[in-house]
Amino acid sequence: MQKNRSLLALILVLVIAAIVALVNVPFRLGLDLQGGSQLTLLVRPSPEVPQITSSVMEAVQSVVRNRVDALGVSEPIVQSVGTDQILVQLPGVSDPAQAERVLGGTAVLEFREETASQEIRVQLDVRIQEATQIALELEALKASGEQGQIAEKQAEFDRKREEIQALNLQLYEKTPLTGSNLEDAYPEPAQVGAGAWNVGLVFDNEGGELFAQLTRNLAGTGRTLGIFLDEKLISSPTVPAEFATTGITGGRAVIQGNFTVQDANELAVQLRGGALPVPVEIVENRTVGATLGRDSIVRSIYAGIGGLVLVLIFMVVYYRLPGVIADLSLVIYAILTLASFSLLGVTLTLPGIAGFILSIGMAVDANVLIFERTREELRAGKSLYRSVESGFYRAFSSILDSNVTTLIACVALFWLGAGLVKGFALTLGIGVAVSMFTAITCSRTLMFLAISVDDLRKPELFCPNLQNVRKV
Amino acid sequence: MRLNINKQRQLWWTLSAAVVVAGLISMVISWQQLGAPLRPSLDFVGGTRLQLELDCSVPGNCDRPIESGTVRSILTSQGLGSSSIQVVGEERQALSIRTSTLDVEQRTQLVNSLTEELGSFDAQKSQIDTVGPTLGRQLFTQGLLALIVSFAGIIVYLSFRFQFDYALFAIVALFHDVLITVGIFSILGLVLGSEVDSLFIVALLTIIGFSVNDTVVIYDRIRETLAQDKLNRPIDQIVDEAVNQTLGRSINTTATTMLPLVGIFLFGGETLKYFALALIVGFLAGVYSSLFLASTLLTWWRERNGQGMSPVPEGPTPGEASPDSNEG
């Protein structure tokens, strides 16, 4: 009885602690429940970086984290998965397009100097004229609504644009000034034109000097400064002659690209975060709207609770007094398991909730095994006390073996699975472990407490129709 | 109720074989039609799925149902004519489109032209999934690997706790449960077009965990009864007795597990519906295989290897349904 009493105290303490934990530590809901985006980035090797080592992964991860932080998402998760993937979770983001653009872009910023050669410039001017002509024809066609011809013209225009891009690359020579010299980048409204935005740049000391040198070279020559982003010319300002002696000093510049406020902000984010050392590709994007997630959580939880209530009723009807005790320990089980979820920081996903509901089934199974055994012993004519005792004792090896095999499956899932699968394995595994404790300790303690009360010490409360069986 | 499991074991085996074979046939047909034994979802083959719902808080936005023809022509004009389109929801205001993998620009363009033609969508109720084909393969191989590893783990554990033949037949029963579930979903894929996603692999692994439970409980009882048997009864009697003693527990446990599952299947969210169904099918197959296959196969094996104790007495004696657990 002494042992029984201390066990009872232990259970009570655990339950109170669990309730305190549940009240104070909020659950971490998965993106499928609270809504948001989950992106998986695949890191690819490049000619410069032929192998993805862990230090490359760390570098990519830190750039990605910087960009995520700049997006202003609360509680984002950035973690590497396997050897070459990065998982990014953005709770509450319902427009994944922006996140995708910001995270996937390499954003290599370069400042190039126009060559003195006139030949390419002339070619380029001709191409630009041709492109303008095609663009005009395209507009005219769009008014007529002739689908086939529009597509043809559009293709011609795209070809022309590519030619221009190629010529641009020839026209400009690389300089030592790149995005790595940036200290800051920020969107700022353009002075002219409503709604147009620029990206302001601040260079570090070295970058400031390089920029001054570059602008000094170009000032007054009529040649332009090419600002390239990912090998594409974004803007090509000229430098006024007045800077011919000193160049533009102070280490500040502006990219005028006639941006929208969103584009300007995205570009600034990409530039601030630094360039990715290797290209990344977005291989997975799962976005769930917030309401959709809430709908399915509510419906699934109601369905699960409905089923559980039926289980609780069934236990009392079928197993009588032990059924009541099983229900009590099932409730304790649910409280303890949920508390371990929130204490261990388990992210609850929809499959995770399913895993939890299933683990309740497991917890019931252990009780059913014990009570069936108890009934057998009673039918065999043993005393109530001995029946209950050997019920627990005999059922133990079955409970152990069956739970260990389930745990083996959980470990395999957790070890090899990813994302949703991992969450499910973890919740089911925790559930199974806690159910062993509650079935063996809680049910047992409560059961012996019950049979220490005279009024409850009636075999009929444990096994209906026991007399009939004995008479046979 | 008393079952003579071993007397009709040919019947149980035939029944299981029939369902398994039906599933296998369906998988072959499905292989010819779809190139895979089951209809694979986005998770495995890659692609983009857009689930959009019109924003009905905008006045005049939900006046008329979405016409799939309109959607089809928008998709065709963007070179996505082979995509599958479903107009869903009672009011037919929601749309589910599955296309080849789209990048951000293509997707934005598609959503923009859909918005232009159909009205604005509610971002809160939309879902966008894009899975690259490589990732799908990876998910699949990971799942398969997890399946094999758990099989191996269970064999090792059961060989250690019981004997190797117990472990072997437990695995046979597990294969049976997995095959039946996969087979039935293959049939569902052909008939109803239901797809299997990564949750299906989770379901298969759960089925393994649960159905081996049942088998272990019965084997545990067989082992115990064998150890206590002083009459040197034949193995089939001992197995029958063990199965009957655990029958009440098997039925009750299955019932209590089924209740929440059926609840989720009938009333739960869309995502979990087929997950719950897979579990229902698998658990039922699991109980059946534990009761009727794992036990009879063990009997057959032990009889064949001369471990069947004394020869089988003539005719079964079903009338003697007395509680046999009287130990000294």
Tab-separated table of C-alpha atoms in Angstrom, chain B:
chain	number	residue	atom	x	y	z
B	1	MET	CA	-17.991	-18.207	-29.824
B	2	ARG	CA	-15.272	-20.624	-30.675
B	3	LEU	CA	-13.319	-20.681	-33.898
B	4	ASN	CA	-11.597	-23.714	-35.313
B	5	ILE	CA	-9.020	-21.759	-37.171
B	6	ASN	CA	-6.894	-24.632	-38.317
B	7	LYS	CA	-9.666	-26.858	-39.597
B	8	GLN	CA	-10.554	-24.470	-42.381
B	9	ARG	CA	-7.167	-23.066	-43.034
B	10	GLN	CA	-7.369	-23.830	-46.757
B	11	LEU	CA	-10.400	-21.547	-46.858
B	12	TRP	CA	-8.618	-18.660	-45.101
B	13	TRP	CA	-5.589	-19.007	-47.323
B	14	THR	CA	-7.719	-19.061	-50.472
B	15	LEU	CA	-9.656	-16.009	-49.341
B	16	SER	CA	-6.492	-14.015	-48.701
B	17	ALA	CA	-4.881	-15.204	-51.910
B	18	ALA	CA	-7.963	-14.143	-53.885
B	19	VAL	CA	-7.872	-10.576	-52.532
B	20	VAL	CA	-4.108	-10.336	-52.978
B	21	VAL	CA	-4.317	-11.652	-56.549
B	22	ALA	CA	-7.127	-9.206	-57.381
B	23	GLY	CA	-4.885	-6.413	-56.145
B	24	LEU	CA	-1.936	-7.697	-58.149
B	25	ILE	CA	-4.032	-7.872	-61.318
B	26	SER	CA	-5.166	-4.319	-60.729
B	27	MET	CA	-1.543	-3.269	-60.257
B	28	VAL	CA	-0.590	-4.868	-63.582
B	29	ILE	CA	-3.469	-3.121	-65.375
B	30	SER	CA	-2.588	0.107	-63.671
B	31	TRP	CA	1.048	-0.368	-64.692
B	32	GLN	CA	-0.020	-0.635	-68.305
B	33	GLN	CA	-2.330	2.364	-68.120
B	34	LEU	CA	-0.454	4.712	-65.804
B	35	GLY	CA	3.082	3.369	-65.782
B	36	ALA	CA	2.893	2.709	-62.037
B	37	PRO	CA	1.160	0.070	-59.901
B	38	LEU	CA	-0.763	2.750	-58.043
B	39	ARG	CA	-1.962	6.105	-59.250
B	40	PRO	CA	0.867	8.304	-57.989
B	41	SER	CA	0.157	11.785	-56.660
B	42	LEU	CA	2.208	14.899	-57.102
B	43	ASP	CA	4.428	13.775	-54.226
B	44	PHE	CA	5.977	11.061	-56.336
B	45	VAL	CA	5.918	12.256	-59.928
B	46	GLY	CA	6.437	15.953	-59.384
B	47	GLY	CA	4.417	18.790	-60.787
B	48	THR	CA	2.397	21.718	-59.573
B	49	ARG	CA	-1.032	21.605	-58.001
B	50	LEU	CA	-3.079	24.731	-57.505
B	51	GLN	CA	-6.138	24.669	-55.339
B	52	LEU	CA	-7.975	27.938	-55.580
B	53	GLU	CA	-11.276	29.174	-54.283
B	54	LEU	CA	-13.085	32.298	-55.419
B	55	ASP	CA	-13.171	35.079	-52.869
B	56	CYS	CA	-16.893	35.438	-52.210
B	57	SER	CA	-16.458	38.501	-49.991
B	58	VAL	CA	-15.832	40.484	-53.169
B	59	PRO	CA	-19.238	41.548	-54.520
B	60	GLY	CA	-20.274	39.831	-57.735
B	61	ASN	CA	-17.310	37.503	-57.633
B	62	CYS	CA	-19.238	34.297	-56.991
B	63	ASP	CA	-22.236	34.934	-59.233
B	64	ARG	CA	-21.743	31.971	-61.492
B	65	PRO	CA	-20.025	28.622	-61.134
B	66	ILE	CA	-16.611	28.095	-62.706
B	67	GLU	CA	-16.821	26.489	-66.139
B	68	SER	CA	-14.113	23.924	-66.691
B	69	GLY	CA	-14.118	24.782	-70.407
B	70	THR	CA	-13.030	28.348	-69.665
B	71	VAL	CA	-10.255	27.084	-67.442
B	72	ARG	CA	-9.192	24.592	-70.098
B	73	SER	CA	-8.856	27.277	-72.763
B	74	ILE	CA	-6.789	29.488	-70.434
B	75	LEU	CA	-4.464	26.588	-69.738
B	76	THR	CA	-4.202	25.658	-73.407
B	77	SER	CA	-3.264	29.215	-74.339
B	78	GLN	CA	-0.359	28.920	-71.898
B	79	GLY	CA	0.807	25.624	-73.306
B	80	LEU	CA	-0.569	23.614	-70.379
B	81	GLY	CA	-3.278	21.776	-72.282
B	82	SER	CA	-2.433	18.384	-70.829
B	83	SER	CA	-3.150	19.478	-67.242
B	84	SER	CA	-5.957	17.970	-65.245
B	85	ILE	CA	-8.705	20.324	-64.167
B	86	GLN	CA	-11.346	19.765	-61.531
B	87	VAL	CA	-14.022	22.182	-60.500
B	88	VAL	CA	-14.860	21.352	-56.893
B	89	GLY	CA	-17.047	22.538	-54.049
B	90	GLU	CA	-20.828	22.461	-53.738
B	91	GLU	CA	-21.197	25.868	-55.341
B	92	ARG	CA	-18.548	24.973	-57.913
B	93	GLN	CA	-16.520	28.007	-56.891
B	94	ALA	CA	-13.273	26.155	-56.273
B	95	LEU	CA	-10.711	24.870	-58.654
B	96	SER	CA	-8.062	22.173	-58.515
B	97	ILE	CA	-5.490	22.176	-61.292
B	98	ARG	CA	-2.568	19.854	-61.702
B	99	THR	CA	0.109	20.728	-64.200
B	100	SER	CA	3.699	19.950	-64.970
B	101	THR	CA	6.184	21.715	-62.688
B	102	LEU	CA	5.813	25.475	-62.991
B	103	ASP	CA	8.312	28.025	-61.794
B	104	VAL	CA	7.321	31.227	-60.038
B	105	GLU	CA	6.851	33.305	-63.188
B	106	GLN	CA	4.803	30.657	-65.014
B	107	ARG	CA	2.664	30.084	-61.955
B	108	THR	CA	2.087	33.771	-61.306
B	109	GLN	CA	1.178	34.231	-64.948
B	110	LEU	CA	-1.295	31.339	-64.780
B	111	VAL	CA	-2.942	32.597	-61.591
B	112	ASN	CA	-3.118	36.108	-63.044
B	113	SER	CA	-4.875	34.993	-66.201
B	114	LEU	CA	-7.238	32.806	-64.170
B	115	THR	CA	-8.026	35.775	-61.938
B	116	GLU	CA	-8.667	37.917	-65.003
B	117	GLU	CA	-11.166	35.458	-66.431
B	118	LEU	CA	-12.829	34.036	-63.336
B	119	GLY	CA	-12.536	36.634	-60.574
B	120	SER	CA	-10.211	37.021	-57.605
B	121	PHE	CA	-9.278	34.097	-55.421
B	122	ASP	CA	-9.132	33.907	-51.654
B	123	ALA	CA	-5.483	33.483	-50.702
B	124	GLN	CA	-6.527	32.232	-47.273
B	125	LYS	CA	-8.224	29.243	-48.802
B	126	SER	CA	-5.750	28.410	-51.513
B	127	GLN	CA	-3.138	25.751	-51.576
B	128	ILE	CA	-0.153	25.532	-53.873
B	129	ASP	CA	2.124	22.543	-54.071
B	130	THR	CA	5.108	22.205	-56.327
B	131	VAL	CA	7.251	19.135	-56.114
B	132	GLY	CA	10.263	18.559	-58.303
B	133	PRO	CA	10.476	15.116	-59.912
B	134	THR	CA	13.763	14.298	-58.185
B	135	LEU	CA	12.286	15.024	-54.804
B	136	GLY	CA	9.375	12.697	-55.558
B	137	ARG	CA	11.706	9.828	-56.342
B	138	GLN	CA	13.601	10.566	-53.183
B	139	LEU	CA	10.415	10.494	-51.089
B	140	PHE	CA	9.505	7.182	-52.655
B	141	THR	CA	12.870	5.518	-52.094
B	142	GLN	CA	13.012	6.880	-48.549
B	143	GLY	CA	9.600	5.416	-47.864
B	144	LEU	CA	10.527	2.067	-49.345
B	145	LEU	CA	13.742	2.040	-47.359
B	146	ALA	CA	11.847	2.822	-44.154
B	147	LEU	CA	9.540	-0.099	-44.959
B	148	ILE	CA	12.440	-2.523	-45.455
B	149	VAL	CA	14.290	-1.308	-42.375
B	150	SER	CA	11.250	-1.753	-40.169
B	151	PHE	CA	10.671	-5.244	-41.586
B	152	ALA	CA	14.267	-6.149	-40.771
B	153	GLY	CA	14.029	-4.623	-37.303
B	154	ILE	CA	10.839	-6.521	-36.530
B	155	ILE	CA	12.322	-9.844	-37.754
B	156	VAL	CA	15.380	-9.387	-35.569
B	157	TYR	CA	13.348	-8.432	-32.510
B	158	LEU	CA	10.846	-11.264	-32.867
B	159	SER	CA	13.565	-13.858	-33.574
B	160	PHE	CA	15.216	-12.718	-30.392
B	161	ARG	CA	12.022	-12.660	-28.293
B	162	PHE	CA	10.378	-15.719	-29.865
B	163	GLN	CA	11.901	-18.009	-32.473
B	164	PHE	CA	12.843	-17.486	-36.050
B	165	ASP	CA	9.782	-19.237	-37.499
B	166	TYR	CA	7.447	-17.002	-35.479
B	167	ALA	CA	9.280	-13.963	-36.851
B	168	LEU	CA	9.143	-15.286	-40.390
B	169	PHE	CA	5.386	-15.872	-40.385
B	170	ALA	CA	4.750	-12.557	-38.663
B	171	ILE	CA	6.507	-10.964	-41.629
B	172	VAL	CA	4.483	-13.063	-44.069
B	173	ALA	CA	1.340	-11.746	-42.387
B	174	LEU	CA	2.716	-8.205	-42.645
B	175	PHE	CA	3.427	-8.612	-46.334
B	176	HIS	CA	-0.123	-9.824	-46.725
B	177	ASP	CA	-1.519	-6.723	-45.007
B	178	VAL	CA	0.647	-4.384	-47.040
B	179	LEU	CA	-0.203	-6.179	-50.290
B	180	ILE	CA	-3.915	-6.054	-49.583
B	181	THR	CA	-3.832	-2.355	-48.744
B	182	VAL	CA	-1.719	-1.535	-51.789
B	183	GLY	CA	-3.928	-3.749	-53.960
B	184	ILE	CA	-7.147	-2.133	-52.795
B	185	PHE	CA	-5.720	1.333	-53.364
B	186	SER	CA	-4.598	0.247	-56.806
B	187	ILE	CA	-8.179	-0.800	-57.535
B	188	LEU	CA	-9.460	2.492	-56.075
B	189	GLY	CA	-6.974	4.325	-58.280
B	190	LEU	CA	-8.384	2.636	-61.356
B	191	VAL	CA	-12.024	2.929	-60.390
B	192	LEU	CA	-12.239	6.261	-58.534
B	193	GLY	CA	-8.984	7.866	-59.585
B	194	SER	CA	-7.763	8.191	-56.007
B	195	GLU	CA	-4.067	8.924	-55.738
B	196	VAL	CA	-1.471	7.787	-53.258
B	197	ASP	CA	0.790	10.404	-51.680
B	198	SER	CA	3.548	10.314	-49.107
B	199	LEU	CA	0.929	9.914	-46.372
B	200	PHE	CA	0.121	6.548	-47.928
B	201	ILE	CA	3.630	5.351	-47.083
B	202	VAL	CA	3.089	6.603	-43.553
B	203	ALA	CA	-0.143	4.615	-43.487
B	204	LEU	CA	1.624	1.445	-44.635
B	205	LEU	CA	4.211	1.794	-41.901
B	206	THR	CA	1.543	2.329	-39.285
B	207	ILE	CA	-0.295	-0.734	-40.530
B	208	ILE	CA	2.891	-2.729	-40.034
B	209	GLY	CA	3.243	-1.446	-36.497
B	210	PHE	CA	-0.357	-2.228	-35.613
B	211	SER	CA	-0.834	-5.524	-37.333
B	212	VAL	CA	2.360	-6.960	-35.948
B	213	ASN	CA	0.911	-6.013	-32.563
B	214	ASP	CA	-1.959	-8.372	-33.094
B	215	THR	CA	0.259	-11.150	-34.361
B	216	VAL	CA	2.606	-10.735	-31.409
B	217	VAL	CA	-0.230	-10.942	-28.905
B	218	ILE	CA	-1.453	-14.204	-30.432
B	219	TYR	CA	2.060	-15.648	-30.736
B	220	ASP	CA	2.699	-14.654	-27.161
B	221	ARG	CA	-0.327	-16.682	-26.164
B	222	ILE	CA	0.692	-19.652	-28.323
B	223	ARG	CA	4.132	-19.643	-26.762
B	224	GLU	CA	2.664	-19.454	-23.276
B	225	THR	CA	0.135	-22.209	-23.929
B	226	LEU	CA	2.815	-24.428	-25.455
B	227	ALA	CA	5.018	-23.954	-22.421
B	228	GLN	CA	2.221	-24.826	-20.000
B	229	ASP	CA	0.834	-27.733	-21.960
B	230	LYS	CA	1.380	-30.931	-20.036
B	231	LEU	CA	-0.896	-33.117	-22.143
B	232	ASN	CA	1.295	-32.932	-25.243
B	233	ARG	CA	-1.667	-31.835	-27.294
B	234	PRO	CA	-1.214	-31.374	-31.034
B	235	ILE	CA	-0.084	-27.960	-32.149
B	236	ASP	CA	-3.294	-27.160	-34.008
B	237	GLN	CA	-5.328	-27.502	-30.824
B	238	ILE	CA	-2.941	-25.304	-28.935
B	239	VAL	CA	-2.987	-22.649	-31.642
B	240	ASP	CA	-6.787	-22.774	-31.849
B	241	GLU	CA	-7.016	-22.347	-28.124
B	242	ALA	CA	-4.601	-19.425	-28.103
B	243	VAL	CA	-6.475	-17.693	-30.902
B	244	ASN	CA	-9.785	-18.149	-29.128
B	245	GLN	CA	-8.397	-16.832	-25.880
B	246	THR	CA	-7.191	-13.655	-27.542
B	247	LEU	CA	-10.234	-13.279	-29.782
B	248	GLY	CA	-12.135	-10.973	-27.437
B	249	ARG	CA	-9.142	-8.703	-27.163
B	250	SER	CA	-8.593	-8.671	-30.943
B	251	ILE	CA	-12.181	-7.695	-31.633
B	252	ASN	CA	-12.322	-5.034	-28.922
B	253	THR	CA	-9.026	-3.459	-29.843
B	254	THR	CA	-9.919	-3.363	-33.502
B	255	ALA	CA	-13.270	-1.810	-32.667
B	256	THR	CA	-11.743	0.876	-30.477
B	257	THR	CA	-9.098	1.737	-33.060
B	258	MET	CA	-11.651	1.789	-35.860
B	259	LEU	CA	-13.943	4.274	-34.090
B	260	PRO	CA	-11.654	7.321	-34.372
B	261	LEU	CA	-10.491	6.238	-37.825
B	262	VAL	CA	-13.995	5.938	-39.201
B	263	GLY	CA	-14.707	9.308	-37.599
B	264	ILE	CA	-11.779	10.881	-39.434
B	265	PHE	CA	-12.695	9.147	-42.675
B	266	LEU	CA	-16.288	10.347	-42.598
B	267	PHE	CA	-15.933	13.786	-41.090
B	268	GLY	CA	-12.254	14.744	-41.129
B	269	GLY	CA	-10.454	17.114	-43.442
B	270	GLU	CA	-9.815	16.242	-47.062
B	271	THR	CA	-6.117	15.539	-46.525
B	272	LEU	CA	-6.674	12.791	-43.996
B	273	LYS	CA	-9.601	11.041	-45.653
B	274	TYR	CA	-7.645	8.570	-47.739
B	275	PHE	CA	-5.036	8.255	-45.031
B	276	ALA	CA	-7.763	7.079	-42.665
B	277	LEU	CA	-9.175	4.749	-45.320
B	278	ALA	CA	-5.760	3.155	-45.904
B	279	LEU	CA	-5.453	2.574	-42.167
B	280	ILE	CA	-8.947	1.092	-41.943
B	281	VAL	CA	-8.236	-1.351	-44.784
B	282	GLY	CA	-4.799	-2.201	-43.425
B	283	PHE	CA	-5.935	-2.704	-39.830
B	284	LEU	CA	-8.778	-4.974	-40.876
B	285	ALA	CA	-6.380	-6.970	-43.056
B	286	GLY	CA	-4.006	-6.974	-40.091
B	287	VAL	CA	-6.520	-8.455	-37.659
B	288	TYR	CA	-7.579	-11.016	-40.238
B	289	SER	CA	-4.034	-12.057	-41.008
B	290	SER	CA	-3.096	-12.298	-37.336
B	291	LEU	CA	-6.091	-14.476	-36.526
B	292	PHE	CA	-6.300	-16.587	-39.652
B	293	LEU	CA	-2.923	-16.544	-41.378
B	294	ALA	CA	-0.075	-16.043	-38.920
B	295	SER	CA	-1.510	-18.716	-36.628
B	296	THR	CA	-2.417	-21.309	-39.269
B	297	LEU	CA	0.870	-20.877	-41.095
B	298	LEU	CA	2.762	-21.511	-37.880
B	299	THR	CA	0.693	-24.662	-37.270
B	300	TRP	CA	1.258	-25.892	-40.802
B	301	TRP	CA	4.984	-25.253	-40.550
B	302	ARG	CA	5.391	-27.026	-37.229
B	303	GLU	CA	3.312	-29.989	-38.391
B	304	ARG	CA	5.400	-30.244	-41.538
B	305	ASN	CA	8.605	-30.223	-39.562
B	306	GLY	CA	7.443	-32.883	-37.136
B	307	GLN	CA	6.993	-30.416	-34.280
B	308	GLY	CA	3.267	-30.931	-34.287
B	309	MET	CA	3.364	-33.072	-31.121
B	310	SER	CA	1.112	-36.117	-31.105
B	311	PRO	CA	-0.930	-36.959	-34.216
B	312	VAL	CA	-4.139	-35.053	-34.768
B	313	PRO	CA	-7.070	-36.900	-33.132
B	314	GLU	CA	-9.986	-37.809	-35.349
B	315	GLY	CA	-12.486	-35.048	-35.703
B	316	PRO	CA	-12.448	-31.768	-33.829
B	317	THR	CA	-14.198	-31.449	-30.515
B	318	PRO	CA	-15.821	-28.059	-30.639
B	319	GLY	CA	-18.202	-28.858	-27.767
B	320	GLU	CA	-15.468	-28.832	-25.195
B	321	ALA	CA	-15.257	-25.092	-25.008
B	322	SER	CA	-14.042	-25.031	-21.482
B	323	PRO	CA	-11.621	-22.480	-20.110
B	324	ASP	CA	-8.271	-24.160	-20.405
B	325	SER	CA	-6.080	-21.743	-18.646
B	326	ASN	CA	-6.107	-23.755	-15.429
B	327	GLU	CA	-2.536	-23.937	-14.565
B	328	GLY	CA	-1.452	-25.817	-11.473
